Coordinates of C-alpha atoms in Angstrom, one line a residue:
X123 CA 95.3 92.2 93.2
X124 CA 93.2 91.9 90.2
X125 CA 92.0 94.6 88.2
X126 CA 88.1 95.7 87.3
X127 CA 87.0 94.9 91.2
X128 CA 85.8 97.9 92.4
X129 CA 82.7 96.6 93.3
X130 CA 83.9 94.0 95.5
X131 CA 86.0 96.3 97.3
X132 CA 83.4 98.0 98.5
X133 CA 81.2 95.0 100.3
X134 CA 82.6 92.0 102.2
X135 CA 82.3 88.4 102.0
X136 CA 79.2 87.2 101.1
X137 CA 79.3 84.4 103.5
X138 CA 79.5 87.2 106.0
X139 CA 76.1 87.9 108.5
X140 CA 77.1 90.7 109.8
X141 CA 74.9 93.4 109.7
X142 CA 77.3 96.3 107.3
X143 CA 76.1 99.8 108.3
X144 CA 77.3 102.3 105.4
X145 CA 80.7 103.6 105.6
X146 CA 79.5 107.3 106.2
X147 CA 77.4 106.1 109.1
X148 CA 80.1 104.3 110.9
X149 CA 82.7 107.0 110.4
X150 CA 80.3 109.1 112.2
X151 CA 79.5 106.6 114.7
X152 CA 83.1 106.7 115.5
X153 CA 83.3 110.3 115.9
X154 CA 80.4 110.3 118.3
X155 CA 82.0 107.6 120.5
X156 CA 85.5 109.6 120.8
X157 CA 86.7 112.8 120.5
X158 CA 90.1 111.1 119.6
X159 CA 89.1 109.2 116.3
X160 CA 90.4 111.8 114.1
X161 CA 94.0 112.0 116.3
X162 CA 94.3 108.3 115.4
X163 CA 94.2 109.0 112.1
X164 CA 96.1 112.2 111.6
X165 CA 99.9 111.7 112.0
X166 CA 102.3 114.8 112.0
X167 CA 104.1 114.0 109.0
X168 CA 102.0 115.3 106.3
X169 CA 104.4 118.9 106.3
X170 CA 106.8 116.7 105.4
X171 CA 105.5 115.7 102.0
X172 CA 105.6 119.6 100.9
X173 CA 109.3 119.5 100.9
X174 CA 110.6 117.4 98.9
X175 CA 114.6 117.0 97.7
X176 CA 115.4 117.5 94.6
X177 CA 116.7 113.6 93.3
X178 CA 120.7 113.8 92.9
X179 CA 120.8 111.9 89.7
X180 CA 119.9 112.5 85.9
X181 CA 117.4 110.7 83.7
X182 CA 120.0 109.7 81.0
X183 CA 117.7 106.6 79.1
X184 CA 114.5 106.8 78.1
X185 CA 114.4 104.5 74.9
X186 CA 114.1 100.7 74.0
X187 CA 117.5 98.9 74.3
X188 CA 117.7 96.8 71.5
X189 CA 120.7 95.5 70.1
X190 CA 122.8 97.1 71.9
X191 CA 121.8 100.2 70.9
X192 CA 119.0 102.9 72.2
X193 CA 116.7 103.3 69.9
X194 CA 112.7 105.3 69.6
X195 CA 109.6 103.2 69.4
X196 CA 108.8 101.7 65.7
X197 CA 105.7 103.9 66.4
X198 CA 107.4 106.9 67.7
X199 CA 105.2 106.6 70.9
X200 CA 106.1 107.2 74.1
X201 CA 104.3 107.4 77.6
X202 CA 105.1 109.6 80.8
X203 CA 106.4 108.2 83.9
X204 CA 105.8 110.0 86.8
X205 CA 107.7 110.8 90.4
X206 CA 104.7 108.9 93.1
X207 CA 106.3 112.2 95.6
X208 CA 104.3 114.4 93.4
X209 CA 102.2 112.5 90.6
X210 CA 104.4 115.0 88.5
X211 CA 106.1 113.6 84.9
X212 CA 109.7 112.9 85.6
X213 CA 110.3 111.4 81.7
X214 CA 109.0 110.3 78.4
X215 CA 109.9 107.0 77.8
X216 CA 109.7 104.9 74.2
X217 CA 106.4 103.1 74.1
X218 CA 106.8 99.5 73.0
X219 CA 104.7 97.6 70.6
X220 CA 104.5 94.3 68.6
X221 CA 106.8 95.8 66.5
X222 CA 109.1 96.9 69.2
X223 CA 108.8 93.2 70.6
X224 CA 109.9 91.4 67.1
X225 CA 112.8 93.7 66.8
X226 CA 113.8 92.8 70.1
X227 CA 113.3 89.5 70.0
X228 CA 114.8 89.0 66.5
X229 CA 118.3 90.5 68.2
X230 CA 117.9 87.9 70.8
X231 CA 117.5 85.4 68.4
X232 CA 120.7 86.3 66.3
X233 CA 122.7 86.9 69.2
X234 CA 121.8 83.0 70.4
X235 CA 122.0 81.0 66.9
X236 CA 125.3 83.4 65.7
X237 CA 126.2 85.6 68.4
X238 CA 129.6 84.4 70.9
X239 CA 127.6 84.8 74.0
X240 CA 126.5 80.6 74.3
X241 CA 129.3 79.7 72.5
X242 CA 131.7 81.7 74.9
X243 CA 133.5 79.1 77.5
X244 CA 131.5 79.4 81.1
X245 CA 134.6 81.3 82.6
X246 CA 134.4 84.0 80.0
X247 CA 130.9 84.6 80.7
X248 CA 131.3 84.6 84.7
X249 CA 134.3 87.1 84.0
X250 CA 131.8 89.5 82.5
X251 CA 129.0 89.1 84.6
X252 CA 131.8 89.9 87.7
X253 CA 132.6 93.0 85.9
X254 CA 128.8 93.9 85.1
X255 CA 128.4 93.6 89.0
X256 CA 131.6 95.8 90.0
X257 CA 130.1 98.4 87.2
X258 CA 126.6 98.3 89.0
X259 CA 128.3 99.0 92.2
X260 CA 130.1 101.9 91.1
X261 CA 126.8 103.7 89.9
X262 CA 124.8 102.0 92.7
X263 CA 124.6 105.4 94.5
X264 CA 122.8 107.1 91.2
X265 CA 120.9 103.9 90.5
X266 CA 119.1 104.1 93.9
X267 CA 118.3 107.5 93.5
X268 CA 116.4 106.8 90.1
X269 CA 115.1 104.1 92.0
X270 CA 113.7 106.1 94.7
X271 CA 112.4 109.0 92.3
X272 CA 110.5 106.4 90.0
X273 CA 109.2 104.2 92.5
X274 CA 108.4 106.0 95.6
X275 CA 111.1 103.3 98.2
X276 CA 113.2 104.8 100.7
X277 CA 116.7 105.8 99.6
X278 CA 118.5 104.5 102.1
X279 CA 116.3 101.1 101.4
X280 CA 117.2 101.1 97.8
X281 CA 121.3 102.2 98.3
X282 CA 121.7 100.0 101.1
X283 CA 119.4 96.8 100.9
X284 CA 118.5 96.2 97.6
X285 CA 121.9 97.6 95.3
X286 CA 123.9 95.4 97.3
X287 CA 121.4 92.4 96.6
X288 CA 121.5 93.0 93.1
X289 CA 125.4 93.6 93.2
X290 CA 125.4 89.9 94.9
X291 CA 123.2 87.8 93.3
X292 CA 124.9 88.9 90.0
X293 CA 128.2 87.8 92.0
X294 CA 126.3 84.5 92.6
X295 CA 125.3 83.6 89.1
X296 CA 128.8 84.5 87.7
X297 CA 130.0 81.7 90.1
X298 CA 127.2 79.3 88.9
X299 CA 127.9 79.8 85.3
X300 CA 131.3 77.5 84.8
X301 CA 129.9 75.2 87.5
X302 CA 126.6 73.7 85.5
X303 CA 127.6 70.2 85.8
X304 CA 126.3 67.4 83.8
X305 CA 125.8 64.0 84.7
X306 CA 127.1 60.4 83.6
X307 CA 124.4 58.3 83.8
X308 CA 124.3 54.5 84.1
X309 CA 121.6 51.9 82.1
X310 CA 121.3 48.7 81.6
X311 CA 123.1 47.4 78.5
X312 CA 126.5 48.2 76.8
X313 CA 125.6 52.4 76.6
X314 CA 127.2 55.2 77.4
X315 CA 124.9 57.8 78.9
X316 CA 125.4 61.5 79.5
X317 CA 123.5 64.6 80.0
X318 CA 124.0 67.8 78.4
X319 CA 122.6 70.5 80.1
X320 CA 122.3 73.8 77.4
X321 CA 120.8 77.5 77.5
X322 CA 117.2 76.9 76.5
X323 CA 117.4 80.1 74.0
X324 CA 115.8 83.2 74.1
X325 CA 113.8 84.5 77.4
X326 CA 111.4 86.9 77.9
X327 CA 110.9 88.5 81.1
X328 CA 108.8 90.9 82.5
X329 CA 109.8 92.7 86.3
X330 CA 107.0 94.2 88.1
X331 CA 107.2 97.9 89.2
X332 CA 107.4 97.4 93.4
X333 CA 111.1 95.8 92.8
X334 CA 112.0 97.0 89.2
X335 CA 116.1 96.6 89.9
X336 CA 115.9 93.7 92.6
X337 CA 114.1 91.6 90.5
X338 CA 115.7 92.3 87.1
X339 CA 118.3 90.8 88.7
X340 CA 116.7 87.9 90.2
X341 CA 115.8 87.1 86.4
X342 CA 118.9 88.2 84.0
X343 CA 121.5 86.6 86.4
X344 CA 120.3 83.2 86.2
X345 CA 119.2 83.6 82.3
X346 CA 122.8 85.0 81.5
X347 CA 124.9 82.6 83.6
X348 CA 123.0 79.8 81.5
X349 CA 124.5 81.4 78.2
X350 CA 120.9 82.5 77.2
X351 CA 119.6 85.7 75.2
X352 CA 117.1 88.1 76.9
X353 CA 113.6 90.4 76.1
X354 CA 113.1 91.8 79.3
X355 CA 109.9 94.3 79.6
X356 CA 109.9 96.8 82.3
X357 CA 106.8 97.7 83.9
X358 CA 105.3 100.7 82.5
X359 CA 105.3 102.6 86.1
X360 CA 109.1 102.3 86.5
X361 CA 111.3 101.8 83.2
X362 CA 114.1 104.1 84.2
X363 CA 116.1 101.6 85.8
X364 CA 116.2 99.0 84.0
X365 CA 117.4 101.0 81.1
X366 CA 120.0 102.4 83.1
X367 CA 121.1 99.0 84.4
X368 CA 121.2 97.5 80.8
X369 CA 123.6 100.1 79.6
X370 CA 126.1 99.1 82.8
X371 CA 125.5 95.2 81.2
X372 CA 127.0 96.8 77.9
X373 CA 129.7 98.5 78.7
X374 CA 130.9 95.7 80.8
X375 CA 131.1 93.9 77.7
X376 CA 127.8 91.9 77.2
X377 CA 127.6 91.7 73.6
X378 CA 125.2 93.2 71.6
X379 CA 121.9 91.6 71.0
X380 CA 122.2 89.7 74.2
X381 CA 120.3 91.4 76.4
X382 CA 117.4 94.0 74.9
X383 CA 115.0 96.1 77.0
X384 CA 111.4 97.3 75.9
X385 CA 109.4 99.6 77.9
X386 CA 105.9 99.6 77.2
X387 CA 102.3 98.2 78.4
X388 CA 101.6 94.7 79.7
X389 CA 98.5 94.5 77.2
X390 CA 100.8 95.2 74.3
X391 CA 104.4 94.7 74.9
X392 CA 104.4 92.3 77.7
X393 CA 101.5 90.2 75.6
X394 CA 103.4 90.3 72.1
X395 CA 106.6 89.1 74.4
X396 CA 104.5 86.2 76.2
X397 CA 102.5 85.2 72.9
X398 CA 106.3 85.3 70.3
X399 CA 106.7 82.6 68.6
X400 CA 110.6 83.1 68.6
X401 CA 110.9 83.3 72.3
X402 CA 111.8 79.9 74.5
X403 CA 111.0 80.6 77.2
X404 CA 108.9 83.4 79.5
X405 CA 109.6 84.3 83.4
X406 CA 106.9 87.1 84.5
X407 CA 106.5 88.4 88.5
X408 CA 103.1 90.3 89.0
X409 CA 99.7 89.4 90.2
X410 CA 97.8 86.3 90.1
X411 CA 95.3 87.3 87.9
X412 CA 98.1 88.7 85.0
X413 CA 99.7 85.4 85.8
X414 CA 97.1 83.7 84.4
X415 CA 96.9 85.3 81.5
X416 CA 100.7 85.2 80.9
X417 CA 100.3 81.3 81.3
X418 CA 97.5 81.4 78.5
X419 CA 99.3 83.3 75.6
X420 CA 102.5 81.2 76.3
X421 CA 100.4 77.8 75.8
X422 CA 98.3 79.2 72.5
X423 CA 101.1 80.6 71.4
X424 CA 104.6 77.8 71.4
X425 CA 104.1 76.3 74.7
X426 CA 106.9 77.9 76.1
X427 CA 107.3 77.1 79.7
X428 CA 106.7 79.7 82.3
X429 CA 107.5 80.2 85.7
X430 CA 105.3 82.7 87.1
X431 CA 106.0 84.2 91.0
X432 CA 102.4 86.3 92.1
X433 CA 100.2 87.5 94.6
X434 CA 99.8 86.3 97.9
X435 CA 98.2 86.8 101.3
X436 CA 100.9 85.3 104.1
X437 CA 100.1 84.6 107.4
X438 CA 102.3 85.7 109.9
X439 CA 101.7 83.6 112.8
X440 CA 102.2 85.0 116.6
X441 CA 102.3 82.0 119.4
X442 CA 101.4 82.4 122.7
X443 CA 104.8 82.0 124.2
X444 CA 106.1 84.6 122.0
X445 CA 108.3 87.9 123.3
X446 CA 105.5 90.3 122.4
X447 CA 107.4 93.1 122.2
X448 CA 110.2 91.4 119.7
X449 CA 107.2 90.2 117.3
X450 CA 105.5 93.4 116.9
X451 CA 108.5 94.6 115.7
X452 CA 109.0 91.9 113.6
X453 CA 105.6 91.6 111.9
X454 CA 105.1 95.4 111.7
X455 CA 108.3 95.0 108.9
X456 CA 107.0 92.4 107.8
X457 CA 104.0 94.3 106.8
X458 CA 105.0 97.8 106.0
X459 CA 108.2 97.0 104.7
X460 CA 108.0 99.0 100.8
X461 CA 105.0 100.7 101.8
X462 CA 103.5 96.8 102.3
X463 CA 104.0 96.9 98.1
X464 CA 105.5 93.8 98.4
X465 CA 104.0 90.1 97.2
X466 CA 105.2 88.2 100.5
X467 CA 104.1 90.9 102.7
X468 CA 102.5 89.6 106.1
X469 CA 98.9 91.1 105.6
X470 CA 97.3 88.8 108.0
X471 CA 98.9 88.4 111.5
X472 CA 97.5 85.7 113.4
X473 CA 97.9 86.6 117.2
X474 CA 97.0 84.0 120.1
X475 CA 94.4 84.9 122.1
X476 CA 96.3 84.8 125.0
X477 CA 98.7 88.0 124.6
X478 CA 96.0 89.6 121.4
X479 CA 95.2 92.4 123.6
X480 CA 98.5 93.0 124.4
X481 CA 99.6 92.8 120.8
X482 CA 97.1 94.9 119.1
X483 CA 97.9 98.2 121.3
X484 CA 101.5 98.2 120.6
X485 CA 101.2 97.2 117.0
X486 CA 98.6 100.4 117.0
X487 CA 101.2 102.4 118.7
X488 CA 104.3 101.5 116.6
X489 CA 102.6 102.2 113.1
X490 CA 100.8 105.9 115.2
X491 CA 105.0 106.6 115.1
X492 CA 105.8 104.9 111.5
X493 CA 106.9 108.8 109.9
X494 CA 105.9 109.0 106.5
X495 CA 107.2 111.8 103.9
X496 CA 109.9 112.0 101.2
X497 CA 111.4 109.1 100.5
X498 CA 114.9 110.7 100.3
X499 CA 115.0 112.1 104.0
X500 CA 116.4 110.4 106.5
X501 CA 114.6 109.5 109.3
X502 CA 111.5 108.5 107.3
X503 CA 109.9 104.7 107.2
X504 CA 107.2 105.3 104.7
X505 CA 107.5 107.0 101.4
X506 CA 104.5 107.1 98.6
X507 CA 102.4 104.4 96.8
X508 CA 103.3 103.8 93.6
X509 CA 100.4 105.5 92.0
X510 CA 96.8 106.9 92.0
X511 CA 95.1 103.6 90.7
X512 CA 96.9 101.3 93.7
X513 CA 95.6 104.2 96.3
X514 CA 92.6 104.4 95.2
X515 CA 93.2 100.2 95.2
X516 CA 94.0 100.3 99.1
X517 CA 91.3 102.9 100.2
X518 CA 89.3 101.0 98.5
X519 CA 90.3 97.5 100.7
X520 CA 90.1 99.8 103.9
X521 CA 86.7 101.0 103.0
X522 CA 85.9 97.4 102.6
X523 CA 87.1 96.3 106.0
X524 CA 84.9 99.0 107.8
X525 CA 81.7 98.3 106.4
X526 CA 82.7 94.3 107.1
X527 CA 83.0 96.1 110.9
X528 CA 86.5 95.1 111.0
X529 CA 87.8 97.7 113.6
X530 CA 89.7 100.5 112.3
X531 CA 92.0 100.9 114.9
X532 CA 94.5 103.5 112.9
X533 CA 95.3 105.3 109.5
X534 CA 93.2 104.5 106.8
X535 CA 93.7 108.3 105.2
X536 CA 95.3 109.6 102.3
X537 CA 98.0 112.5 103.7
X538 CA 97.4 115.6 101.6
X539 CA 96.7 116.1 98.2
X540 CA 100.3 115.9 96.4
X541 CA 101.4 112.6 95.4
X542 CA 100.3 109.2 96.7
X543 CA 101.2 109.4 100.2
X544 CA 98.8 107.2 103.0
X545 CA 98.6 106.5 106.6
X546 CA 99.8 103.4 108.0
X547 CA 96.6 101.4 108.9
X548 CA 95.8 99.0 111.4
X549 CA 92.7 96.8 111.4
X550 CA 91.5 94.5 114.8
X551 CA 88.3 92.4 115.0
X552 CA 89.2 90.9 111.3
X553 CA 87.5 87.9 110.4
X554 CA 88.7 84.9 107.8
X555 CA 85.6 85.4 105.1
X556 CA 86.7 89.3 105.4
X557 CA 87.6 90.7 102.1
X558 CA 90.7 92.3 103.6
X559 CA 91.6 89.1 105.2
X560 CA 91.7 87.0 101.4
X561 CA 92.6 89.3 99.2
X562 CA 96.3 91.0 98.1
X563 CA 95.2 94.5 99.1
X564 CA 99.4 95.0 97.9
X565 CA 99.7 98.4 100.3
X566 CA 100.2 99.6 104.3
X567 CA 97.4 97.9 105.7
X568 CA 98.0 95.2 109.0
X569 CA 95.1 93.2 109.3
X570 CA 95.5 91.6 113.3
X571 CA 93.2 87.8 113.8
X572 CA 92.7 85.9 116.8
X573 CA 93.6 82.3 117.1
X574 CA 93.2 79.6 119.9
X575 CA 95.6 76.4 119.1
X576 CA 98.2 75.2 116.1
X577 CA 96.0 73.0 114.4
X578 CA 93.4 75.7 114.2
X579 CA 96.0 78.3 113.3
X580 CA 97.5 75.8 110.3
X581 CA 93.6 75.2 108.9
X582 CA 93.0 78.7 108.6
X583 CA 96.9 80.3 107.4
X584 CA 96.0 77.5 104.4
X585 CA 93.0 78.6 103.7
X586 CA 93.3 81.2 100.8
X587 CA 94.6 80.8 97.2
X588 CA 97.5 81.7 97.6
X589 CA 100.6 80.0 99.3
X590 CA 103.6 82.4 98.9
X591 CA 105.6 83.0 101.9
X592 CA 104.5 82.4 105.6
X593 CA 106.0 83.7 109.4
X594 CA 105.8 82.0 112.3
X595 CA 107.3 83.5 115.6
X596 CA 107.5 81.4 118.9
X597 CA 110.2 80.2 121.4
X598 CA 108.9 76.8 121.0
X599 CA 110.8 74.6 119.0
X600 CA 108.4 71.9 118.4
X601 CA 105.9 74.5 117.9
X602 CA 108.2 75.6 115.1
X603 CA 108.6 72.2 113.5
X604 CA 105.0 71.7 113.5
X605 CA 104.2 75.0 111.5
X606 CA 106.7 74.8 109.3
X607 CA 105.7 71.5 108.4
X608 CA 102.0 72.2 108.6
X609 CA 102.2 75.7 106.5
X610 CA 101.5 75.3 102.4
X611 CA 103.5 78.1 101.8
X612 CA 106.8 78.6 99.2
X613 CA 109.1 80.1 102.3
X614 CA 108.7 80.1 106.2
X615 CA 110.3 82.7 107.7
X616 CA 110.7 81.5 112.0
X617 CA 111.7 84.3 114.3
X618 CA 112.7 86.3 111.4
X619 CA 111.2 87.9 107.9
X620 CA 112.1 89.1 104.2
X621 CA 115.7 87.2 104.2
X622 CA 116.2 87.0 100.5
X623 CA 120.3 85.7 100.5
X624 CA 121.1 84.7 96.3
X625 CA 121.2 81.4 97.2
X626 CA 117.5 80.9 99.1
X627 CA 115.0 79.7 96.4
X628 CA 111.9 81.8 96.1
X629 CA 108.2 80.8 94.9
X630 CA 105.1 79.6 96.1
X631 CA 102.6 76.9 96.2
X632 CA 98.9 77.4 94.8
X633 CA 98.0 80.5 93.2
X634 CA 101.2 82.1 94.1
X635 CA 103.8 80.9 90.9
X636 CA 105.3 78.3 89.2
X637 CA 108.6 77.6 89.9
X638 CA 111.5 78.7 92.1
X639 CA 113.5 82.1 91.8
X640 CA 117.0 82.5 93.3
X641 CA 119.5 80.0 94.1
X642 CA 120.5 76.9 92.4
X643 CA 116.7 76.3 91.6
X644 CA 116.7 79.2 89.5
X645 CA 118.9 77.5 86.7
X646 CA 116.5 74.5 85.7
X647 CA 114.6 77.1 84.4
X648 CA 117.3 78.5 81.7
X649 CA 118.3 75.1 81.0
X650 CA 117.5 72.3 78.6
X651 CA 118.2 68.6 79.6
X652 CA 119.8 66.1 76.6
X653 CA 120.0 62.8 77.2
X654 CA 122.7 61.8 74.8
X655 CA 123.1 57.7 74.2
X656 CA 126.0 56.0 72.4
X657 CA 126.5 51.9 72.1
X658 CA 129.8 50.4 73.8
X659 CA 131.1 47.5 71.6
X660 CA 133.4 45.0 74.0
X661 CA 133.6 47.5 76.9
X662 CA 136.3 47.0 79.7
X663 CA 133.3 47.5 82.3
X664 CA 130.1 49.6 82.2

């Protein structure tokens, strides 16, 4: 979601006629009609957030990685990072600069032109990624709980969904890496024609903070199996661990100067990164709107190529014919899933009109018993928002949605005053040219639309900027074709949601990226192609 909107949040479409009473008034129209409005939106979990446990692990790196060495800021600097339980400082971390940037990226650059790690055969460098991933396994227990502590996620979704992706993709990669094949290719005349395929030098990447470890790795793996040297910049909300991560790449024996980590601000850091004239090649996941500008610097700068994954706004698509019970279920993960901080989240679920009654009452009842607290208890769904600016972000979108008289049907509330803690919200009566219906409102907010037939349904899920990831749940198989076909969308998800195996490829269409992420898709962008041509004099054959 972009930044600098605030007005926009707070009025609708302006295509819509509606008549948009203030949000005041309608609050207190609400209360008039029921006694029960305020018991919709107050769930019993807000003791909860008071007690928080103490995170079992110890901040150990706080400064820039380059080198192979931890090292402070060329400026000294550094900026807090906070716990989202409590808004509290956790750590001071080393704030990058230019400077920071061009010592970083002049590492890279050494440890590419001079350094073993392209030179090294493929086998040696899948040996070392295997042993960087058995390393990350064996800390994956304190590495979820910095995790959980910097970003707000469940523990037991960071120890036992996301360490074990990272663990596996980097498994995956160190497979891929002595398997890059290249090709002979034939042409007319006496030649012999190959294809090289080589690392394409120094990348820079920057990880967004709602999947700081899970998407480190969805970057580095590829970029290192290549034989490539990184610059990766960690968001400024959650550098911890990707500094603690790097360290494990080190003392599994990834040379020096190889990978190199700068934590710092995306107006600084990450645009001195995307604008070097040293660096190859960028990667960047994050919003549309930083996308853009990411895309810009690269081009001005040496026309690096980019791939970008951003925003979206997927449809999640409920047929008539669908077990009702089995796809609230399924679409309430889809959307709540990390707080609903993630960029494939399912915010608007497209219901037939058939069984939307029937839908929207046990959607509303399912995220009345979503329990929300500490992140590190077991037993609760929901932990915190990442910070005060994407709450105030959301409540923002949800004040939006009621003065467009989308119905409020749940939530909508901050919980107490500590930390960044909100009510799952559920929204009925939601119209296409609603501003919670276009844009990435990136938080715990289900937005429920009516549909009548599939080719209606298809004409509105591809109307929006965006083209990301899409859901469609029916027991109809040509139903199934149809949509899956028919959706402009980067993944389809049928009967199921957020499957994200090494090998599936992940991107979007539209607005939503450039380029593919995971899988064997995510090696053409480490990689340059040679053609390499050589005359055969009197050959046996061609």
């Amino acid at each position: 979601m972009a930044a600098g909107r605030v007005s926009s949040l707070l009025s609708c479409s302006l295509s819509s006629s509606m008549a948009n009473p203030s949000f005041a008034s309608q609050l207190q129209t609400l209360g008039r009609k029921t006694k029960t409005w305020r018991n919709i939106n107050r769930f019993n979990t807000a003791a909860q957030v008071d007690e928080l446990i103490t995170p079992p692990v110890e901040i150990r790196y706080t400064k820039h990685l380059i080198n192979g060495q931890f090292v402070e800021a060329a400026s000294g600097k550094t900026f807090p990072t906070y716990d989202p339980r409590t808004g509290e400082v956790i750590a001071h971390v080393s704030e990058g600069d230019e400077e920071d940037i061009n010592r970083a990226v002049s590492a890279a650059r050494k440890a590419f032109d001079e350094g073993p790690w392209p030179k090294m055969t493929a086998y040696e460098r899948s040996r070392i990624l295997l042993q960087i991933a058995d390393l990350v396994e064996k800390h994956s227990d304190e590495l979820a709980a910095l995790e959980t502590w910097n970003n707000g996620k469940l523990y037991e979704q960071a120890a036992k969904i996301e360490l074990p992706i990272f663990v596996r993709l980097l498994r995956y990669y160190a497979g891929w890496a002595d398997k890059i094949h290249r090709l002979t290719v034939p042409a007319d005349g006496n030649y012999h024609v190959q294809t090289l395929h080589e690392p394409i030098g120094v990348a820079g990447q920057i990880i967004p903070w709602n999947f700081p470890l899970l998407l480190f790795s969805w970057k580095v793996g590829p970029a290192l199996a290549c034989g490539n040297t990184l610059v990766v910049k960690t968001a400024e909300q959650t550098p911890l661990t990707g500094l603690f991560a790097a360290q494990l790449f080190h003392e599994a024996g990834l040379p020096p100067g190889v990978l190199n980590v700068v934590s710092g601000f995306g107006p600084v850091a990450g645009s001195a990164l995307a604008s070097h004239m040293d660096v190859d090649k960028i990667a960047f996941t994050g919003s549309t709107e930083t996308g853009k500008i990411i895309y810009q610097l690269a081009a001005k700068s040496n026309l690096k190529p980019v791939t970008l994954e951003l925003g979206g706004k997927s449809p999640f698509i409920v047929c008539e014919d669908a077990d009702v019970d089995k796809a609230v279920e399924l679409a309430h993960f889809a959307q709540f899933f990390n707080q609903g901080q993630c960029c494939c989240a399912r915010s608007r679920t497209y219901v037939h009109e058939r069984i939307y009654d029937e839908f929207l009452e046990k959607a509303k009842a399912t995220a009345l018993k979503r329990v929300v607290g500490d992140p590190f208890k077991k037993g609760v769904e929901k932990g915190p928002q990442i910070d005060s600016k994407q709450l105030e972000k959301i409540l923002g979108h949800i004040r939006s949605g009621i003065e467009c008289n989308a119905t409020l049907e749940c939530g909508g509330e901050r919980i107490g005053k500590k930390g960044f803690f909100l009510q799952p919200t559920v929204f009925s009566n939601v119209q296409d040219d609603m501003l919670i219906a276009k844009d990435e409102i990136f938080g715990p907010v289900q937005t429920i639309l009516k549909f009548k037939d599939t080719e209606e349904v298809i004409r509105r899920a591809n109307k929006t900027r965006y083209g990301l990831a899409a859901g469609v749940f029916t027991k109809n198989l040509d139903t199934a074709n149809t949509l899956m076909r028919g959706l402009r969308a980067g993944t389809v998800w049928i009967n199921c949601f957020n499957v994200f195996d090494a090998a599936i490829p992940f991107g979007g269409y539209k607005m939503s990226g450039v380029g593919r992420e995971k899988g064997i898709y995510s090696l053409h962008n480490y990689l340059q192609v040679k053609a390499v041509v050589t005359p055969l004099n009197d050959p046996a054959w061609l």
